[in-house]
Amino acid sequence: MTLYYEAARFLETSNDNVAIAQGSLKSRVFGTKDLKSKPTQVYALVIEATKWSQALAPIIEATGLLEEEKKLTPCLALLTVHDLLLSKGGIAAPKEHVLRKSVERHQARLSSNFTRARLKAGCGSLEAWKAKLLAVDPLSSEDAVPTDDSRFIHPRWVRINTLKTSLDHELRDGIFKGWKQLQSIKNLNSARSMPNDNALGFAVDDHVPNLIATPPGTDLTGTSAYKEGRIILQDKASCFPALLLNPGTSSGSDDILDACAAPGNKTTHLAALCDEARANNSSNLTTNHRSIRGGTIFAVERDPERAKTLESMVATAGASDRVSILAKQDFLKLRADHVRFANVTSILLDPSCSGSGIVGRDEGEPETTYKLVLPRHSVPHSQAASSKQGRKRKRSGQNGSTSQPVSTQAAISNGDRFISSGSKDPSAEEQSVEVLQARLKRLSSFQITMLKHAMSFPRCSHIVYSTCSIHPEEDEHVVLEALQSQAGAEHGEWRPLRRDSQPVGLRNWPKRGRPVAFLGKAKEMEADMSKVRADELAEACLRCDKGTSEGTMGFFVCAFERTISGDGRGSSNGVEREMSRQAAGDNRQVDSDDEWEGFGDD
């Protein structure tokens, strides 16, 4: 039962009618050292109860729970009622515990009011109701972030895993059977208000094949399609790297190396693309880009626990026959000229980064927030009607305030510190900027090292570099510095893949790199660069912005191709020498001593 008391601590410090900042809450929970419950459980309970609070608070009030059960605070009532009505295991406490008994004796009325409220909302299922609740902007209009797409809600993206199924099957007879197909993701908001679950809407993406957008809050993790690996939950932007690695030239024996593979979304996407290309091999389709096919996908992951996650996901997705997992191995310590990697012609590099592009993980911008509504002490209508004295009870919050929303001050992340965006302390804000800049400098140095190492693989002709960061220090600056270093030049010169050579879907993606970022970095490096050259570099890069009508997380991706002479596969002298003196076997590595304080996302 400690779980509910500890979770209530974090709600009580928030007060009523404010927005809970997801990233800030996570930092507070995981930064609290005296928790007896698991931080993951506390965080999940607080977030989920907050998401449902707009529905649960009126139900608790109508039941008269707080009036009849004096031991319950509004926060404890919200948390325990949430688990009673929405958790599979019910309230996580012994049957005779006083708080559990206090709530469960009202279970019939709570359940009845809960069902009545769901039907009144026009929702045929809990999933549809939750989606509708999350579709409502958590902040009032005066608190909303002033952007062109401030009312847009991030959709739940679903990639159809073609290793196990097909888009047509899932739409016609699979998980989306009976759903309504919409013209674009902009129509998802209206689809969420439909009266039953089967009428939920979805949209097929225009840029990434086999990708579906569903309403935010849609939970498909309990479906057989998810458990069997037929669908994979993956943000649209995260699908760009594997798709972009397609252009170039390839042969049936070419291998691919995924340098930072866990948890495995991009790895399994690569495997699916390989399988599709192999299946289409006999169709003689004329395209202006290559097909990745044959060979092995080497999935590198140095962290043992993340490697287990990777292995599980690869197996579930049906990609084990194509993917070779190099667990506990550091990409930076892999020898580029090792015989094992003699046929590696493509590398996908998605290194640790600041994670500033992830929805709800912002630095200097409002976070993903959920409005907290706490139940108030009130007399049930039946009791009020029969009251002879006709006394009116004042409905107030814990602090006696009315139910008017309070202006929200979004929290911004600064390592383990959080300061209010409305802070008037300039020294704190200056320190925050300095800490962020120092962190970005360390991250970009690590990312450049990773990219230059990828460029050193002698037969590699294509590299895709990506981050879930919005900062140019980790994006355009890394691209330019790697190009200027001429890493791997002895095997051929590297250059960005031009937009007109990219796959059609990504070629049509409107948001590109930032020319000003290239110009600024060139000036810092004292390198000559014309505006035309900066525009060319930017045009080769793809950017995604979060919180826009495209419905993506913040993301950056750039593909490189190598101009190769000789046999068209790069210099092989080093590889041949290595093959002549190496014995077959594993190229096991020790953990790196490098520290980068990064965030890995897939």
PDB file of C-alpha atoms in Angstrom, residues 336-479:
ATOM      1  CA  ALA A 336      36.768  -1.875 -39.779  1.00  0.00           C
ATOM      2  CA  ASP A 337      39.124  -4.208 -41.688  1.00  0.00           C
ATOM      3  CA  HIS A 338      38.091  -7.349 -39.789  1.00  0.00           C
ATOM      4  CA  VAL A 339      37.209 -10.284 -42.015  1.00  0.00           C
ATOM      5  CA  ARG A 340      33.740 -10.494 -40.457  1.00  0.00           C
ATOM      6  CA  PHE A 341      32.881  -7.099 -41.931  1.00  0.00           C
ATOM      7  CA  ALA A 342      34.494  -7.634 -45.318  1.00  0.00           C
ATOM      8  CA  ASN A 343      31.118  -7.420 -47.069  1.00  0.00           C
ATOM      9  CA  VAL A 344      29.613  -4.555 -45.075  1.00  0.00           C
ATOM     10  CA  THR A 345      28.516  -1.994 -47.653  1.00  0.00           C
ATOM     11  CA  SER A 346      25.893  -0.145 -45.584  1.00  0.00           C
ATOM     12  CA  ILE A 347      25.924   1.226 -42.034  1.00  0.00           C
ATOM     13  CA  LEU A 348      23.019   2.638 -40.067  1.00  0.00           C
ATOM     14  CA  LEU A 349      24.263   4.907 -37.291  1.00  0.00           C
ATOM     15  CA  ASP A 350      21.755   6.235 -34.750  1.00  0.00           C
ATOM     16  CA  PRO A 351      24.025   7.068 -31.791  1.00  0.00           C
ATOM     17  CA  SER A 352      23.193   8.294 -28.317  1.00  0.00           C
ATOM     18  CA  CYS A 353      21.984  11.879 -28.350  1.00  0.00           C
ATOM     19  CA  SER A 354      20.256  14.472 -26.192  1.00  0.00           C
ATOM     20  CA  GLY A 355      16.820  13.076 -27.035  1.00  0.00           C
ATOM     21  CA  SER A 356      15.529  16.628 -27.339  1.00  0.00           C
ATOM     22  CA  GLY A 357      13.290  15.661 -30.248  1.00  0.00           C
ATOM     23  CA  ILE A 358      11.332  13.063 -28.314  1.00  0.00           C
ATOM     24  CA  VAL A 359       7.791  14.150 -27.545  1.00  0.00           C
ATOM     25  CA  GLY A 360       7.662  15.038 -23.855  1.00  0.00           C
ATOM     26  CA  ARG A 361      11.444  15.362 -23.525  1.00  0.00           C
ATOM     27  CA  ASP A 362      12.182  19.013 -24.190  1.00  0.00           C
ATOM     28  CA  GLU A 363      14.935  21.395 -23.262  1.00  0.00           C
ATOM     29  CA  GLY A 364      13.731  24.962 -23.110  1.00  0.00           C
ATOM     30  CA  GLU A 365      10.284  24.168 -24.536  1.00  0.00           C
ATOM     31  CA  PRO A 366       6.946  23.181 -22.971  1.00  0.00           C
ATOM     32  CA  GLU A 367       6.768  19.475 -22.208  1.00  0.00           C
ATOM     33  CA  THR A 368       4.089  16.944 -22.943  1.00  0.00           C
ATOM     34  CA  THR A 369       1.614  17.684 -20.177  1.00  0.00           C
ATOM     35  CA  TYR A 370      -1.554  16.187 -18.765  1.00  0.00           C
ATOM     36  CA  LYS A 371      -4.102  18.192 -16.839  1.00  0.00           C
ATOM     37  CA  LEU A 372      -4.602  17.008 -13.277  1.00  0.00           C
ATOM     38  CA  VAL A 373      -8.150  17.279 -11.936  1.00  0.00           C
ATOM     39  CA  LEU A 374      -8.590  16.222  -8.318  1.00  0.00           C
ATOM     40  CA  PRO A 375     -11.949  15.216  -6.821  1.00  0.00           C
ATOM     41  CA  ARG A 376     -13.483  17.575  -4.298  1.00  0.00           C
ATOM     42  CA  HIS A 377     -15.398  17.021  -1.086  1.00  0.00           C
ATOM     43  CA  SER A 378     -19.061  17.149  -2.037  1.00  0.00           C
ATOM     44  CA  VAL A 379     -22.369  15.625  -0.974  1.00  0.00           C
ATOM     45  CA  PRO A 380     -23.926  13.162  -3.465  1.00  0.00           C
ATOM     46  CA  HIS A 381     -27.050  14.510  -5.145  1.00  0.00           C
ATOM     47  CA  SER A 382     -29.282  11.928  -3.448  1.00  0.00           C
ATOM     48  CA  GLN A 383     -28.119  13.029  -0.015  1.00  0.00           C
ATOM     49  CA  ALA A 384     -28.333  16.691  -0.887  1.00  0.00           C
ATOM     50  CA  ALA A 385     -31.926  16.305  -2.045  1.00  0.00           C
ATOM     51  CA  SER A 386     -32.980  14.582   1.177  1.00  0.00           C
ATOM     52  CA  SER A 387     -31.146  16.970   3.450  1.00  0.00           C
ATOM     53  CA  LYS A 388     -33.709  18.706   5.684  1.00  0.00           C
ATOM     54  CA  GLN A 389     -31.376  21.498   6.571  1.00  0.00           C
ATOM     55  CA  GLY A 390     -30.580  22.256   2.947  1.00  0.00           C
ATOM     56  CA  ARG A 391     -27.091  23.268   3.782  1.00  0.00           C
ATOM     57  CA  LYS A 392     -24.902  24.180   0.850  1.00  0.00           C
ATOM     58  CA  ARG A 393     -21.434  22.839   0.854  1.00  0.00           C
ATOM     59  CA  LYS A 394     -18.696  24.877  -0.652  1.00  0.00           C
ATOM     60  CA  ARG A 395     -16.859  23.029  -3.391  1.00  0.00           C
ATOM     61  CA  SER A 396     -13.222  23.835  -3.039  1.00  0.00           C
ATOM     62  CA  GLY A 397      -9.843  22.265  -3.589  1.00  0.00           C
ATOM     63  CA  GLN A 398      -7.410  21.245  -0.903  1.00  0.00           C
ATOM     64  CA  ASN A 399      -6.291  24.815  -0.579  1.00  0.00           C
ATOM     65  CA  GLY A 400      -9.803  26.205  -0.643  1.00  0.00           C
ATOM     66  CA  SER A 401      -9.471  27.612  -4.147  1.00  0.00           C
ATOM     67  CA  THR A 402     -12.126  27.429  -6.826  1.00  0.00           C
ATOM     68  CA  SER A 403     -11.899  25.216  -9.878  1.00  0.00           C
ATOM     69  CA  GLN A 404     -10.445  27.883 -12.158  1.00  0.00           C
ATOM     70  CA  PRO A 405      -7.389  26.563 -14.020  1.00  0.00           C
ATOM     71  CA  VAL A 406      -4.015  27.786 -12.862  1.00  0.00           C
ATOM     72  CA  SER A 407      -1.522  29.087 -15.431  1.00  0.00           C
ATOM     73  CA  THR A 408       0.973  26.355 -16.159  1.00  0.00           C
ATOM     74  CA  GLN A 409       4.704  26.920 -15.945  1.00  0.00           C
ATOM     75  CA  ALA A 410       6.321  24.318 -18.153  1.00  0.00           C
ATOM     76  CA  ALA A 411       9.399  22.669 -16.694  1.00  0.00           C
ATOM     77  CA  ILE A 412      12.580  22.493 -18.702  1.00  0.00           C
ATOM     78  CA  SER A 413      15.181  19.814 -18.348  1.00  0.00           C
ATOM     79  CA  ASN A 414      18.687  20.644 -17.208  1.00  0.00           C
ATOM     80  CA  GLY A 415      20.284  17.313 -16.460  1.00  0.00           C
ATOM     81  CA  ASP A 416      18.849  16.354 -13.066  1.00  0.00           C
ATOM     82  CA  ARG A 417      17.695  19.926 -12.351  1.00  0.00           C
ATOM     83  CA  PHE A 418      14.399  21.458 -13.368  1.00  0.00           C
ATOM     84  CA  ILE A 419      13.587  25.160 -13.338  1.00  0.00           C
ATOM     85  CA  SER A 420      10.388  26.945 -14.182  1.00  0.00           C
ATOM     86  CA  SER A 421      10.129  28.482 -17.643  1.00  0.00           C
ATOM     87  CA  GLY A 422       8.643  31.476 -15.847  1.00  0.00           C
ATOM     88  CA  SER A 423      11.647  31.804 -13.534  1.00  0.00           C
ATOM     89  CA  LYS A 424      12.910  35.301 -12.956  1.00  0.00           C
ATOM     90  CA  ASP A 425      16.322  34.106 -11.812  1.00  0.00           C
ATOM     91  CA  PRO A 426      18.670  34.985 -14.704  1.00  0.00           C
ATOM     92  CA  SER A 427      21.625  33.232 -13.085  1.00  0.00           C
ATOM     93  CA  ALA A 428      19.721  29.947 -13.012  1.00  0.00           C
ATOM     94  CA  GLU A 429      18.726  30.322 -16.659  1.00  0.00           C
ATOM     95  CA  GLU A 430      22.290  31.190 -17.673  1.00  0.00           C
ATOM     96  CA  GLN A 431      23.588  28.165 -15.808  1.00  0.00           C
ATOM     97  CA  SER A 432      20.976  26.018 -17.527  1.00  0.00           C
ATOM     98  CA  VAL A 433      22.177  27.158 -20.960  1.00  0.00           C
ATOM     99  CA  GLU A 434      25.807  26.590 -20.041  1.00  0.00           C
ATOM    100  CA  VAL A 435      25.140  23.052 -18.809  1.00  0.00           C
ATOM    101  CA  LEU A 436      23.189  22.233 -21.967  1.00  0.00           C
ATOM    102  CA  GLN A 437      25.907  23.618 -24.227  1.00  0.00           C
ATOM    103  CA  ALA A 438      28.592  21.636 -22.398  1.00  0.00           C
ATOM    104  CA  ARG A 439      26.524  18.457 -22.728  1.00  0.00           C
ATOM    105  CA  LEU A 440      25.899  19.046 -26.432  1.00  0.00           C
ATOM    106  CA  LYS A 441      29.608  19.551 -26.957  1.00  0.00           C
ATOM    107  CA  ARG A 442      30.394  16.170 -25.369  1.00  0.00           C
ATOM    108  CA  LEU A 443      27.629  14.457 -27.326  1.00  0.00           C
ATOM    109  CA  SER A 444      28.635  15.925 -30.682  1.00  0.00           C
ATOM    110  CA  SER A 445      32.251  14.949 -30.106  1.00  0.00           C
ATOM    111  CA  PHE A 446      31.158  11.366 -29.491  1.00  0.00           C
ATOM    112  CA  GLN A 447      28.802  11.392 -32.502  1.00  0.00           C
ATOM    113  CA  ILE A 448      31.530  12.708 -34.826  1.00  0.00           C
ATOM    114  CA  THR A 449      33.856   9.955 -33.621  1.00  0.00           C
ATOM    115  CA  MET A 450      31.184   7.353 -34.346  1.00  0.00           C
ATOM    116  CA  LEU A 451      30.466   8.725 -37.818  1.00  0.00           C
ATOM    117  CA  LYS A 452      34.145   8.929 -38.757  1.00  0.00           C
ATOM    118  CA  HIS A 453      34.609   5.329 -37.631  1.00  0.00           C
ATOM    119  CA  ALA A 454      31.707   4.268 -39.842  1.00  0.00           C
ATOM    120  CA  MET A 455      33.348   6.072 -42.756  1.00  0.00           C
ATOM    121  CA  SER A 456      36.524   4.027 -42.231  1.00  0.00           C
ATOM    122  CA  PHE A 457      34.943   0.673 -43.201  1.00  0.00           C
ATOM    123  CA  PRO A 458      36.721   0.009 -46.503  1.00  0.00           C
ATOM    124  CA  ARG A 459      33.867  -1.473 -48.528  1.00  0.00           C
ATOM    125  CA  CYS A 460      31.089   0.605 -47.041  1.00  0.00           C
ATOM    126  CA  SER A 461      29.458   2.777 -49.710  1.00  0.00           C
ATOM    127  CA  HIS A 462      26.375   4.040 -47.829  1.00  0.00           C
ATOM    128  CA  ILE A 463      25.884   5.415 -44.331  1.00  0.00           C
ATOM    129  CA  VAL A 464      22.785   6.860 -42.730  1.00  0.00           C
ATOM    130  CA  TYR A 465      23.326   9.085 -39.694  1.00  0.00           C
ATOM    131  CA  SER A 466      20.346  10.012 -37.532  1.00  0.00           C
ATOM    132  CA  THR A 467      19.470  11.497 -34.154  1.00  0.00           C
ATOM    133  CA  CYS A 468      16.295  12.230 -32.241  1.00  0.00           C
ATOM    134  CA  SER A 469      17.685  15.687 -31.527  1.00  0.00           C
ATOM    135  CA  ILE A 470      16.584  19.150 -32.593  1.00  0.00           C
ATOM    136  CA  HIS A 471      19.975  20.728 -31.888  1.00  0.00           C
ATOM    137  CA  PRO A 472      22.229  21.594 -34.873  1.00  0.00           C
ATOM    138  CA  GLU A 473      25.248  20.751 -32.716  1.00  0.00           C
ATOM    139  CA  GLU A 474      24.232  17.079 -33.005  1.00  0.00           C
ATOM    140  CA  ASP A 475      22.922  17.300 -36.549  1.00  0.00           C
ATOM    141  CA  GLU A 476      24.244  19.631 -39.283  1.00  0.00           C
ATOM    142  CA  HIS A 477      27.427  20.374 -37.335  1.00  0.00           C
ATOM    143  CA  VAL A 478      28.288  16.675 -37.050  1.00  0.00           C
ATOM    144  CA  VAL A 479      27.622  16.129 -40.757  1.00  0.00           C
TER     145      VAL A 479
END
